[in-house]
CSV table of N, CA and C and ligand atoms in Angstrom, one decimal:
chain,number,residue,atom,x,y,z
A,4,MET,N,0.9,-1.2,0.0
A,4,MET,CA,0.0,0.0,0.0
A,4,MET,C,0.9,1.2,0.0
A,5,ASN,N,0.7,2.2,-0.9
A,5,ASN,CA,1.4,3.4,-0.9
A,5,ASN,C,0.4,4.6,-1.1
A,6,ALA,N,0.9,5.8,-0.8
A,6,ALA,CA,-0.1,7.0,-0.8
A,6,ALA,C,-0.8,7.2,-2.1
A,7,SER,N,-0.1,7.0,-3.2
A,7,SER,CA,-0.8,7.3,-4.5
A,7,SER,C,-1.8,6.2,-4.8
A,8,ASP,N,-1.5,5.0,-4.4
A,8,ASP,CA,-2.6,3.9,-4.5
A,8,ASP,C,-3.8,4.2,-3.7
A,9,ASP,N,-3.5,4.7,-2.5
A,9,ASP,CA,-4.6,5.1,-1.5
A,9,ASP,C,-5.5,6.1,-2.2
A,10,GLN,N,-4.9,7.1,-2.9
A,10,GLN,CA,-5.6,8.1,-3.5
A,10,GLN,C,-6.5,7.6,-4.6
A,11,ALA,N,-6.0,6.6,-5.3
A,11,ALA,CA,-6.8,5.9,-6.4
A,11,ALA,C,-8.0,5.2,-5.8
A,12,VAL,N,-7.8,4.5,-4.7
A,12,VAL,CA,-8.9,3.8,-4.1
A,12,VAL,C,-9.9,4.8,-3.6
A,13,LEU,N,-9.5,5.8,-3.0
A,13,LEU,CA,-10.4,6.8,-2.4
A,13,LEU,C,-11.2,7.5,-3.6
A,14,ALA,N,-10.5,7.7,-4.7
A,14,ALA,CA,-11.2,8.3,-5.8
A,14,ALA,C,-12.3,7.4,-6.4
A,15,THR,N,-12.0,6.1,-6.4
A,15,THR,CA,-13.0,5.1,-6.9
A,15,THR,C,-14.2,5.1,-5.9
A,16,ILE,N,-13.9,5.0,-4.6
A,16,ILE,CA,-15.0,5.0,-3.6
A,16,ILE,C,-15.9,6.3,-3.7
A,17,LYS,N,-15.2,7.4,-3.8
A,17,LYS,CA,-15.9,8.7,-3.8
A,17,LYS,C,-16.8,8.7,-5.0
A,18,ALA,N,-16.3,8.3,-6.2
A,18,ALA,CA,-17.2,8.4,-7.4
A,18,ALA,C,-18.4,7.5,-7.3
A,19,ASP,N,-18.1,6.3,-6.7
A,19,ASP,CA,-19.2,5.3,-6.5
A,19,ASP,C,-20.2,5.8,-5.5
A,20,ALA,N,-19.8,6.4,-4.4
A,20,ALA,CA,-20.7,6.9,-3.4
A,20,ALA,C,-21.6,8.0,-4.0
A,21,ALA,N,-21.0,8.8,-4.9
A,21,ALA,CA,-21.8,9.9,-5.5
A,21,ALA,C,-22.7,9.4,-6.6
A,22,ALA,N,-22.4,8.4,-7.3
A,22,ALA,CA,-23.2,8.0,-8.5
A,22,ALA,C,-24.1,6.9,-8.3
A,23,GLU,N,-23.7,5.9,-7.5
A,23,GLU,CA,-24.5,4.7,-7.4
A,23,GLU,C,-25.8,4.9,-6.5
A,24,LYS,N,-26.9,4.5,-7.1
A,24,LYS,CA,-28.2,4.8,-6.3
A,24,LYS,C,-28.4,3.9,-5.1
A,25,ASP,N,-27.9,2.6,-5.3
A,25,ASP,CA,-28.2,1.6,-4.3
A,25,ASP,C,-27.1,1.6,-3.2
A,26,THR,N,-27.5,2.0,-2.0
A,26,THR,CA,-26.6,2.1,-0.9
A,26,THR,C,-25.9,0.8,-0.6
A,27,VAL,N,-26.6,-0.3,-0.6
A,27,VAL,CA,-25.9,-1.6,-0.4
A,27,VAL,C,-24.8,-1.9,-1.4
A,28,ARG,N,-25.1,-1.5,-2.6
A,28,ARG,CA,-24.0,-1.7,-3.6
A,28,ARG,C,-22.8,-0.8,-3.4
A,29,VAL,N,-23.0,0.4,-2.9
A,29,VAL,CA,-21.9,1.3,-2.5
A,29,VAL,C,-21.1,0.6,-1.4
A,30,LEU,N,-21.8,0.0,-0.4
A,30,LEU,CA,-21.1,-0.6,0.7
A,30,LEU,C,-20.3,-1.9,0.2
A,31,GLU,N,-21.0,-2.6,-0.7
A,31,GLU,CA,-20.4,-3.9,-1.2
A,31,GLU,C,-19.1,-3.5,-2.0
A,32,ARG,N,-19.2,-2.5,-2.8
A,32,ARG,CA,-18.0,-2.1,-3.6
A,32,ARG,C,-16.9,-1.5,-2.8
A,33,THR,N,-17.3,-0.8,-1.7
A,33,THR,CA,-16.3,-0.3,-0.8
A,33,THR,C,-15.5,-1.4,-0.1
A,34,VAL,N,-16.2,-2.4,0.4
A,34,VAL,CA,-15.6,-3.5,1.0
A,34,VAL,C,-14.7,-4.2,0.0
A,35,ALA,N,-15.2,-4.4,-1.2
A,35,ALA,CA,-14.4,-5.1,-2.2
A,35,ALA,C,-13.1,-4.3,-2.6
A,36,ALA,N,-13.2,-3.0,-2.7
A,36,ALA,CA,-12.1,-2.2,-3.1
A,36,ALA,C,-11.0,-2.2,-2.0
A,37,LEU,N,-11.5,-2.2,-0.7
A,37,LEU,CA,-10.5,-2.2,0.4
A,37,LEU,C,-9.8,-3.6,0.4
A,38,LYS,N,-10.6,-4.7,0.3
A,38,LYS,CA,-10.0,-6.0,0.4
A,38,LYS,C,-9.0,-6.2,-0.7
A,39,ALA,N,-9.3,-5.8,-1.9
A,39,ALA,CA,-8.4,-6.0,-3.1
A,39,ALA,C,-7.2,-5.1,-2.9
A,40,HIS,N,-7.3,-4.0,-2.3
A,40,HIS,CA,-6.2,-3.0,-2.1
A,40,HIS,C,-5.1,-3.4,-1.2
A,41,VAL,N,-5.4,-4.2,-0.2
A,41,VAL,CA,-4.4,-4.5,0.8
A,41,VAL,C,-4.5,-6.0,1.1
A,42,PRO,N,-3.5,-6.8,0.7
A,42,PRO,CA,-3.5,-8.2,1.0
A,42,PRO,C,-3.6,-8.6,2.4
A,43,ALA,N,-3.1,-7.7,3.3
A,43,ALA,CA,-3.2,-8.1,4.8
A,43,ALA,C,-4.6,-7.9,5.3
A,44,TYR,N,-5.5,-7.3,4.6
A,44,TYR,CA,-6.9,-7.2,5.0
A,44,TYR,C,-7.7,-8.5,4.8
A,45,THR,N,-7.7,-9.4,5.7
A,45,THR,CA,-8.2,-10.7,5.6
A,45,THR,C,-9.7,-10.7,5.6
A,46,TRP,N,-10.3,-9.9,6.5
A,46,TRP,CA,-11.8,-9.8,6.6
A,46,TRP,C,-12.1,-8.4,6.6
A,47,VAL,N,-13.0,-8.0,5.7
A,47,VAL,CA,-13.4,-6.6,5.6
A,47,VAL,C,-15.0,-6.5,5.7
A,48,GLY,N,-15.5,-5.7,6.6
A,48,GLY,CA,-17.0,-5.6,6.7
A,48,GLY,C,-17.4,-4.3,7.2
A,49,ILE,N,-18.7,-4.0,7.0
A,49,ILE,CA,-19.3,-2.8,7.4
A,49,ILE,C,-20.5,-3.1,8.3
A,50,TYR,N,-20.5,-2.6,9.5
A,50,TYR,CA,-21.6,-2.7,10.5
A,50,TYR,C,-22.4,-1.4,10.4
A,51,ILE,N,-23.7,-1.5,10.6
A,51,ILE,CA,-24.6,-0.4,10.6
A,51,ILE,C,-25.2,-0.3,12.0
A,52,LEU,N,-25.2,0.9,12.6
A,52,LEU,CA,-25.8,1.1,13.9
A,52,LEU,C,-27.3,1.2,13.8
A,53,VAL,N,-28.0,0.4,14.5
A,53,VAL,CA,-29.5,0.4,14.4
A,53,VAL,C,-30.1,0.4,15.8
A,54,GLU,N,-31.2,1.0,15.9
A,54,GLU,CA,-31.9,1.0,17.2
A,54,GLU,C,-33.0,-0.1,17.1
A,55,HIS,N,-33.0,-1.0,18.1
A,55,HIS,CA,-33.9,-2.1,18.1
A,55,HIS,C,-34.4,-2.3,19.5
A,56,ALA,N,-35.7,-2.3,19.7
A,56,ALA,CA,-36.3,-2.4,21.0
A,56,ALA,C,-35.7,-1.5,22.0
A,57,GLY,N,-35.4,-0.3,21.6
A,57,GLY,CA,-34.9,0.7,22.5
A,57,GLY,C,-33.4,0.7,22.8
A,58,ALA,N,-32.7,-0.3,22.2
A,58,ALA,CA,-31.3,-0.5,22.4
A,58,ALA,C,-30.6,-0.3,21.1
A,59,HIS,N,-29.4,0.2,21.1
A,59,HIS,CA,-28.6,0.3,19.9
A,59,HIS,C,-27.7,-0.9,19.7
A,60,GLU,N,-27.7,-1.4,18.5
A,60,GLU,CA,-26.7,-2.5,18.2
A,60,GLU,C,-26.2,-2.4,16.8
A,61,LEU,N,-25.0,-3.0,16.6
A,61,LEU,CA,-24.3,-3.0,15.3
A,61,LEU,C,-24.8,-4.2,14.5
A,62,VAL,N,-25.3,-3.9,13.3
A,62,VAL,CA,-25.8,-5.0,12.5
A,62,VAL,C,-24.9,-5.2,11.3
A,63,LEU,N,-24.4,-6.4,11.1
A,63,LEU,CA,-23.4,-6.6,10.0
A,63,LEU,C,-24.1,-6.4,8.6
A,64,GLY,N,-23.5,-5.6,7.8
A,64,GLY,CA,-23.9,-5.4,6.4
A,64,GLY,C,-22.9,-6.2,5.5
A,65,PRO,N,-22.6,-5.6,4.3
A,65,PRO,CA,-21.7,-6.3,3.4
A,65,PRO,C,-20.3,-6.6,4.0
A,66,PHE,N,-19.8,-7.8,3.7
A,66,PHE,CA,-18.5,-8.2,4.2
A,66,PHE,C,-17.9,-9.1,3.2
A,67,LEU,N,-16.6,-9.3,3.3
A,67,LEU,CA,-15.8,-10.3,2.5
A,67,LEU,C,-14.9,-10.9,3.4
A,68,GLY,N,-14.8,-12.3,3.4
A,68,GLY,CA,-14.0,-13.1,4.3
A,68,GLY,C,-14.9,-14.2,4.9
A,69,LYS,N,-14.4,-14.9,5.8
A,69,LYS,CA,-15.2,-16.0,6.4
A,69,LYS,C,-16.5,-15.4,7.1
A,70,PRO,N,-17.6,-16.2,7.0
A,70,PRO,CA,-18.8,-15.7,7.7
A,70,PRO,C,-18.5,-15.5,9.2
A,71,SER,N,-19.0,-14.4,9.8
A,71,SER,CA,-18.8,-14.1,11.2
A,71,SER,C,-20.0,-14.5,12.0
A,72,PRO,N,-19.8,-15.1,13.2
A,72,PRO,CA,-20.9,-15.4,14.1
A,72,PRO,C,-21.5,-14.1,14.6
A,73,HIS,N,-20.7,-13.0,14.5
A,73,HIS,CA,-21.2,-11.7,15.2
A,73,HIS,C,-21.9,-10.8,14.2
A,74,THR,N,-23.1,-11.2,13.9
A,74,THR,CA,-23.9,-10.4,12.9
A,74,THR,C,-24.6,-9.3,13.6
A,75,ARG,N,-24.8,-9.4,14.9
A,75,ARG,CA,-25.4,-8.3,15.7
A,75,ARG,C,-24.6,-8.1,17.0
A,76,ILE,N,-24.1,-6.9,17.2
A,76,ILE,CA,-23.2,-6.7,18.4
A,76,ILE,C,-23.8,-5.5,19.2
A,77,PRO,N,-24.2,-5.8,20.4
A,77,PRO,CA,-24.7,-4.7,21.3
A,77,PRO,C,-23.5,-3.7,21.6
A,78,LEU,N,-23.9,-2.5,21.9
A,78,LEU,CA,-22.9,-1.4,22.0
A,78,LEU,C,-21.8,-1.7,23.0
A,79,GLY,N,-22.2,-2.4,24.1
A,79,GLY,CA,-21.2,-2.7,25.2
A,79,GLY,C,-20.2,-3.8,24.9
A,80,GLN,N,-20.3,-4.5,23.7
A,80,GLN,CA,-19.5,-5.7,23.5
A,80,GLN,C,-18.5,-5.5,22.4
A,81,GLY,N,-17.4,-6.3,22.6
A,81,GLY,CA,-16.4,-6.4,21.5
A,81,GLY,C,-15.6,-5.1,21.2
A,82,ILE,N,-14.7,-5.2,20.4
A,82,ILE,CA,-13.9,-4.1,19.9
A,82,ILE,C,-14.8,-3.2,19.1
A,83,CYS,N,-15.7,-3.8,18.4
A,83,CYS,CA,-16.7,-3.0,17.6
A,83,CYS,C,-17.5,-2.1,18.5
A,84,GLY,N,-18.1,-2.8,19.6
A,84,GLY,CA,-18.9,-2.0,20.5
A,84,GLY,C,-18.1,-0.9,21.2
A,85,ALA,N,-16.8,-1.2,21.5
A,85,ALA,CA,-16.0,-0.2,22.2
A,85,ALA,C,-15.7,1.0,21.2
A,86,ALA,N,-15.5,0.7,20.0
A,86,ALA,CA,-15.2,1.8,19.0
A,86,ALA,C,-16.5,2.7,18.8
A,87,ALA,N,-17.6,2.1,18.8
A,87,ALA,CA,-18.9,2.8,18.7
A,87,ALA,C,-19.1,3.7,19.9
A,88,THR,N,-18.8,3.1,21.1
A,88,THR,CA,-19.0,3.9,22.3
A,88,THR,C,-18.1,5.0,22.5
A,89,SER,N,-16.8,4.8,22.1
A,89,SER,CA,-15.8,5.8,22.3
A,89,SER,C,-15.8,6.8,21.1
A,90,LYS,N,-16.5,6.4,20.0
A,90,LYS,CA,-16.6,7.2,18.8
A,90,LYS,C,-15.2,7.5,18.2
A,91,ALA,N,-14.3,6.6,18.3
A,91,ALA,CA,-12.9,6.7,17.9
A,91,ALA,C,-12.4,5.4,17.3
A,92,THR,N,-11.5,5.6,16.4
A,92,THR,CA,-10.8,4.4,15.8
A,92,THR,C,-10.1,3.6,16.9
A,93,ILE,N,-10.2,2.3,16.8
A,93,ILE,CA,-9.4,1.4,17.7
A,93,ILE,C,-8.6,0.5,16.8
A,94,ILE,N,-7.3,0.4,17.2
A,94,ILE,CA,-6.4,-0.5,16.5
A,94,ILE,C,-5.9,-1.5,17.6
A,95,VAL,N,-6.0,-2.8,17.3
A,95,VAL,CA,-5.6,-3.8,18.3
A,95,VAL,C,-4.5,-4.6,17.6
A,96,ASP,N,-3.3,-4.6,18.1
A,96,ASP,CA,-2.1,-5.3,17.5
A,96,ASP,C,-2.2,-6.8,17.7
A,97,ASP,N,-2.8,-7.2,18.8
A,97,ASP,CA,-2.8,-8.6,19.2
A,97,ASP,C,-4.2,-8.9,19.8
A,98,VAL,N,-5.1,-9.4,19.0
A,98,VAL,CA,-6.5,-9.5,19.5
A,98,VAL,C,-6.6,-10.5,20.6
A,99,ASN,N,-5.6,-11.5,20.6
A,99,ASN,CA,-5.7,-12.5,21.7
A,99,ASN,C,-5.3,-12.0,23.1
A,100,ALA,N,-4.7,-10.8,23.1
A,100,ALA,CA,-4.3,-10.1,24.3
A,100,ALA,C,-5.3,-9.1,24.8
A,101,ASP,N,-6.4,-9.0,24.0
A,101,ASP,CA,-7.4,-7.9,24.3
A,101,ASP,C,-8.7,-8.6,24.8
A,102,PRO,N,-9.0,-8.4,26.1
A,102,PRO,CA,-10.2,-9.1,26.6
A,102,PRO,C,-11.5,-8.7,26.0
A,103,ARG,N,-11.5,-7.5,25.3
A,103,ARG,CA,-12.8,-7.1,24.7
A,103,ARG,C,-13.1,-7.9,23.4
A,104,TYR,N,-12.1,-8.5,22.8
A,104,TYR,CA,-12.2,-9.1,21.5
A,104,TYR,C,-13.2,-10.2,21.4
A,105,LEU,N,-14.1,-10.1,20.4
A,105,LEU,CA,-15.1,-11.2,20.0
A,105,LEU,C,-14.5,-11.9,18.8
A,106,ALA,N,-14.2,-13.2,19.0
A,106,ALA,CA,-13.5,-13.9,17.9
A,106,ALA,C,-14.4,-14.2,16.7
A,107,CYS,N,-13.9,-14.0,15.5
A,107,CYS,CA,-14.6,-14.2,14.3
A,107,CYS,C,-13.9,-15.4,13.6
A,108,SER,N,-12.6,-15.5,13.7
A,108,SER,CA,-11.8,-16.6,13.1
A,108,SER,C,-10.6,-16.8,13.9
A,109,LEU,N,-10.2,-18.1,14.0
A,109,LEU,CA,-9.0,-18.5,14.8
A,109,LEU,C,-7.8,-17.8,14.3
A,110,GLU,N,-7.7,-17.6,13.0
A,110,GLU,CA,-6.5,-17.1,12.3
A,110,GLU,C,-6.3,-15.6,12.6
A,111,THR,N,-7.3,-14.9,13.0
A,111,THR,CA,-7.2,-13.4,13.2
A,111,THR,C,-6.2,-13.1,14.2
A,112,GLN,N,-5.3,-12.1,13.9
A,112,GLN,CA,-4.3,-11.7,14.9
A,112,GLN,C,-4.5,-10.2,15.3
A,113,SER,N,-4.9,-9.4,14.3
A,113,SER,CA,-5.0,-8.0,14.6
A,113,SER,C,-6.3,-7.4,14.0
A,114,GLU,N,-6.7,-6.2,14.5
A,114,GLU,CA,-8.0,-5.7,14.0
A,114,GLU,C,-8.0,-4.1,14.1
A,115,ILE,N,-8.7,-3.5,13.1
A,115,ILE,CA,-8.9,-2.1,13.2
A,115,ILE,C,-10.4,-1.9,13.0
A,116,VAL,N,-11.0,-1.0,13.9
A,116,VAL,CA,-12.4,-0.6,13.8
A,116,VAL,C,-12.5,0.9,13.7
A,117,VAL,N,-13.1,1.4,12.6
A,117,VAL,CA,-13.2,2.8,12.3
A,117,VAL,C,-14.7,3.3,12.3
A,118,PRO,N,-15.1,4.1,13.2
A,118,PRO,CA,-16.5,4.5,13.2
A,118,PRO,C,-16.8,5.4,12.0
A,119,ILE,N,-18.0,5.2,11.5
A,119,ILE,CA,-18.5,6.1,10.4
A,119,ILE,C,-19.4,7.1,11.1
A,120,MET,N,-19.0,8.4,11.0
A,120,MET,CA,-19.7,9.4,11.9
A,120,MET,C,-20.5,10.4,11.0
A,121,ASP,N,-21.6,10.9,11.6
A,121,ASP,CA,-22.2,12.1,11.1
A,121,ASP,C,-22.1,13.1,12.3
A,122,GLY,N,-21.1,14.0,12.2
A,122,GLY,CA,-20.8,14.9,13.4
A,122,GLY,C,-20.6,14.0,14.6
A,123,PRO,N,-21.4,14.2,15.7
A,123,PRO,CA,-21.1,13.5,16.9
A,123,PRO,C,-21.8,12.1,16.9
A,124,ARG,N,-22.6,11.8,15.8
A,124,ARG,CA,-23.5,10.6,15.8
A,124,ARG,C,-22.8,9.5,15.1
A,125,VAL,N,-22.8,8.3,15.7
A,125,VAL,CA,-22.2,7.1,15.0
A,125,VAL,C,-23.3,6.5,14.1
A,126,LEU,N,-22.9,6.3,12.8
A,126,LEU,CA,-23.8,5.7,11.9
A,126,LEU,C,-23.5,4.2,11.6
A,127,GLY,N,-22.2,3.9,11.8
A,127,GLY,CA,-21.8,2.5,11.5
A,127,GLY,C,-20.3,2.4,11.7
A,128,GLU,N,-19.7,1.3,11.2
A,128,GLU,CA,-18.3,1.1,11.4
A,128,GLU,C,-17.7,0.3,10.2
A,129,ILE,N,-16.4,0.6,9.9
A,129,ILE,CA,-15.7,-0.3,9.0
A,129,ILE,C,-14.8,-1.1,10.0
A,130,ASP,N,-14.9,-2.5,9.8
A,130,ASP,CA,-14.2,-3.4,10.7
A,130,ASP,C,-13.3,-4.2,9.8
A,131,ILE,N,-12.0,-4.3,10.1
A,131,ILE,CA,-11.1,-5.1,9.3
A,131,ILE,C,-10.2,-5.9,10.2
A,132,ASP,N,-10.1,-7.2,9.9
A,132,ASP,CA,-9.3,-8.2,10.6
A,132,ASP,C,-8.1,-8.6,9.7
A,133,SER,N,-7.0,-8.9,10.3
A,133,SER,CA,-5.8,-9.4,9.6
A,133,SER,C,-5.3,-10.7,10.3
A,134,ASP,N,-4.8,-11.6,9.4
A,134,ASP,CA,-4.1,-12.8,10.0
A,134,ASP,C,-2.7,-12.4,10.4
A,135,ARG,N,-2.3,-11.2,10.1
A,135,ARG,CA,-0.9,-10.8,10.5
A,135,ARG,C,-1.0,-10.0,11.9
A,136,ARG,N,-0.1,-10.3,12.7
A,136,ARG,CA,0.0,-9.5,14.0
A,136,ARG,C,0.4,-8.0,13.6
A,137,ALA,N,-0.2,-7.1,14.3
A,137,ALA,CA,0.1,-5.7,14.2
A,137,ALA,C,0.1,-5.2,12.7
A,138,ALA,N,-1.0,-5.6,12.0
A,138,ALA,CA,-1.1,-5.3,10.6
A,138,ALA,C,-1.5,-3.8,10.3
A,139,PHE,N,-2.0,-3.1,11.3
A,139,PHE,CA,-2.6,-1.8,11.0
A,139,PHE,C,-1.8,-0.7,11.7
A,140,GLY,N,-1.5,0.3,10.9
A,140,GLY,CA,-0.7,1.5,11.4
A,140,GLY,C,-1.4,2.8,11.0
A,141,PRO,N,-0.7,3.9,11.1
A,141,PRO,CA,-1.2,5.2,10.9
A,141,PRO,C,-1.8,5.4,9.4
A,142,ALA,N,-1.1,4.8,8.5
A,142,ALA,CA,-1.6,4.9,7.1
A,142,ALA,C,-2.9,4.2,6.9
A,143,ASP,N,-3.1,3.1,7.5
A,143,ASP,CA,-4.4,2.4,7.4
A,143,ASP,C,-5.5,3.2,8.1
A,144,ARG,N,-5.1,3.8,9.2
A,144,ARG,CA,-6.1,4.6,10.0
A,144,ARG,C,-6.5,5.8,9.1
A,145,GLU,N,-5.5,6.4,8.5
A,145,GLU,CA,-5.8,7.6,7.6
A,145,GLU,C,-6.7,7.2,6.4
A,146,LEU,N,-6.3,6.1,5.8
A,146,LEU,CA,-7.1,5.7,4.6
A,146,LEU,C,-8.5,5.4,5.0
A,147,LEU,N,-8.7,4.6,6.1
A,147,LEU,CA,-10.0,4.1,6.5
A,147,LEU,C,-10.9,5.2,7.0
A,148,GLU,N,-10.3,6.2,7.7
A,148,GLU,CA,-11.1,7.3,8.2
A,148,GLU,C,-11.6,8.1,7.1
A,149,SER,N,-10.7,8.2,6.0
A,149,SER,CA,-11.2,9.0,4.8
A,149,SER,C,-12.3,8.2,4.1
A,150,VAL,N,-12.2,6.9,4.0
A,150,VAL,CA,-13.3,6.1,3.4
A,150,VAL,C,-14.6,6.3,4.2
A,151,ALA,N,-14.5,6.2,5.6
A,151,ALA,CA,-15.6,6.4,6.4
A,151,ALA,C,-16.3,7.7,6.1
A,152,ALA,N,-15.5,8.7,6.0
A,152,ALA,CA,-16.1,10.1,5.7
A,152,ALA,C,-16.8,10.1,4.3
A,153,LEU,N,-16.3,9.4,3.4
A,153,LEU,CA,-16.9,9.4,2.0
A,153,LEU,C,-18.2,8.6,2.0
A,154,ILE,N,-18.3,7.5,2.8
A,154,ILE,CA,-19.6,6.8,2.7
A,154,ILE,C,-20.6,7.2,3.8
A,155,ALA,N,-20.2,8.0,4.7
A,155,ALA,CA,-21.1,8.5,5.8
A,155,ALA,C,-22.4,9.1,5.2
A,156,PRO,N,-22.4,9.9,4.2
A,156,PRO,CA,-23.6,10.5,3.8
A,156,PRO,C,-24.6,9.5,3.2
A,157,ARG,N,-24.1,8.4,2.8
A,157,ARG,CA,-25.0,7.3,2.2
A,157,ARG,C,-25.7,6.6,3.4
A,158,LEU,N,-25.2,6.7,4.6
A,158,LEU,CA,-25.9,6.0,5.7
A,158,LEU,C,-26.9,6.8,6.4
A,159,LEU,N,-27.0,8.1,6.1
A,159,LEU,CA,-27.8,9.0,6.8
A,159,LEU,C,-29.3,8.5,6.8
A,160,ASP,N,-29.7,8.0,5.6
A,160,ASP,CA,-31.1,7.6,5.5
A,160,ASP,C,-31.2,6.1,5.4
A,161,TYR,N,-30.1,5.4,5.5
A,161,TYR,CA,-30.1,4.0,5.2
A,161,TYR,C,-30.4,3.2,6.5
A,162,ARG,N,-31.4,2.3,6.4
A,162,ARG,CA,-31.6,1.3,7.5
A,162,ARG,C,-31.7,-0.1,6.9
A,163,PRO,N,-31.0,-1.1,7.5
A,163,PRO,CA,-31.2,-2.4,7.0
A,163,PRO,C,-32.6,-2.9,7.1
A,164,LEU,N,-33.0,-3.8,6.2
A,164,LEU,CA,-34.4,-4.2,6.1
A,164,LEU,C,-34.9,-4.9,7.4
A,165,GLU,N,-34.1,-5.8,7.9
A,165,GLU,CA,-34.5,-6.5,9.1
A,165,GLU,C,-34.7,-5.6,10.3
A,166,PRO,N,-35.5,-6.0,11.3
A,166,PRO,CA,-35.7,-5.1,12.5
A,166,PRO,C,-34.5,-5.2,13.4
B,219,LIG,N1,-13.8,-8.8,16.4
B,219,LIG,C1,-15.0,-8.0,16.5
B,219,LIG,C2,-16.2,-8.8,16.1
B,219,LIG,C3,-16.5,-8.8,14.7
B,219,LIG,S1,-15.7,-10.0,13.8
B,219,LIG,O1,-14.3,-9.7,13.9
B,219,LIG,C4,-16.1,-9.9,12.3
B,219,LIG,C5,-15.1,-7.4,17.9
B,219,LIG,O2,-14.3,-7.8,18.8
B,219,LIG,O3,-16.0,-6.6,18.1
């Protein structure tokens, strides 16, 4: 991954987010673009924050990688729940050393979770796992926070179909 390649991926996602009418397709293509861009991104998914029976939870949307058992995550749980609660990116170099971690695959070693924000409001998250220890650094954070800002407007009116 280098800075000019990052700019190309961002330009692709930006164009798609502006032109594509179907929000799910925008999210699917964003996930695919990120997974193809970085070999160390083993699992790439987007969670949407929804209110259900008075509580907020993260509902898994488009993803690429092994199916995850964690298709709905309450705000208090996991690294995903922690990032939504703190409204800040979380990078975990060694998931097995983090008691918050909810396991998706035995091979996963490190994880980054980037909230998708509308001002102070969390709309969802980009969640990426890697089979490499400490796979995520400042360049990944910068790229993924830029991607989150590009797709945020598409989530303003978007709600998953299931309750
Ligand atoms: N590891 C996440 C759960 C999601 S799976 O990685 C896809 C967490 O701890 O919140």
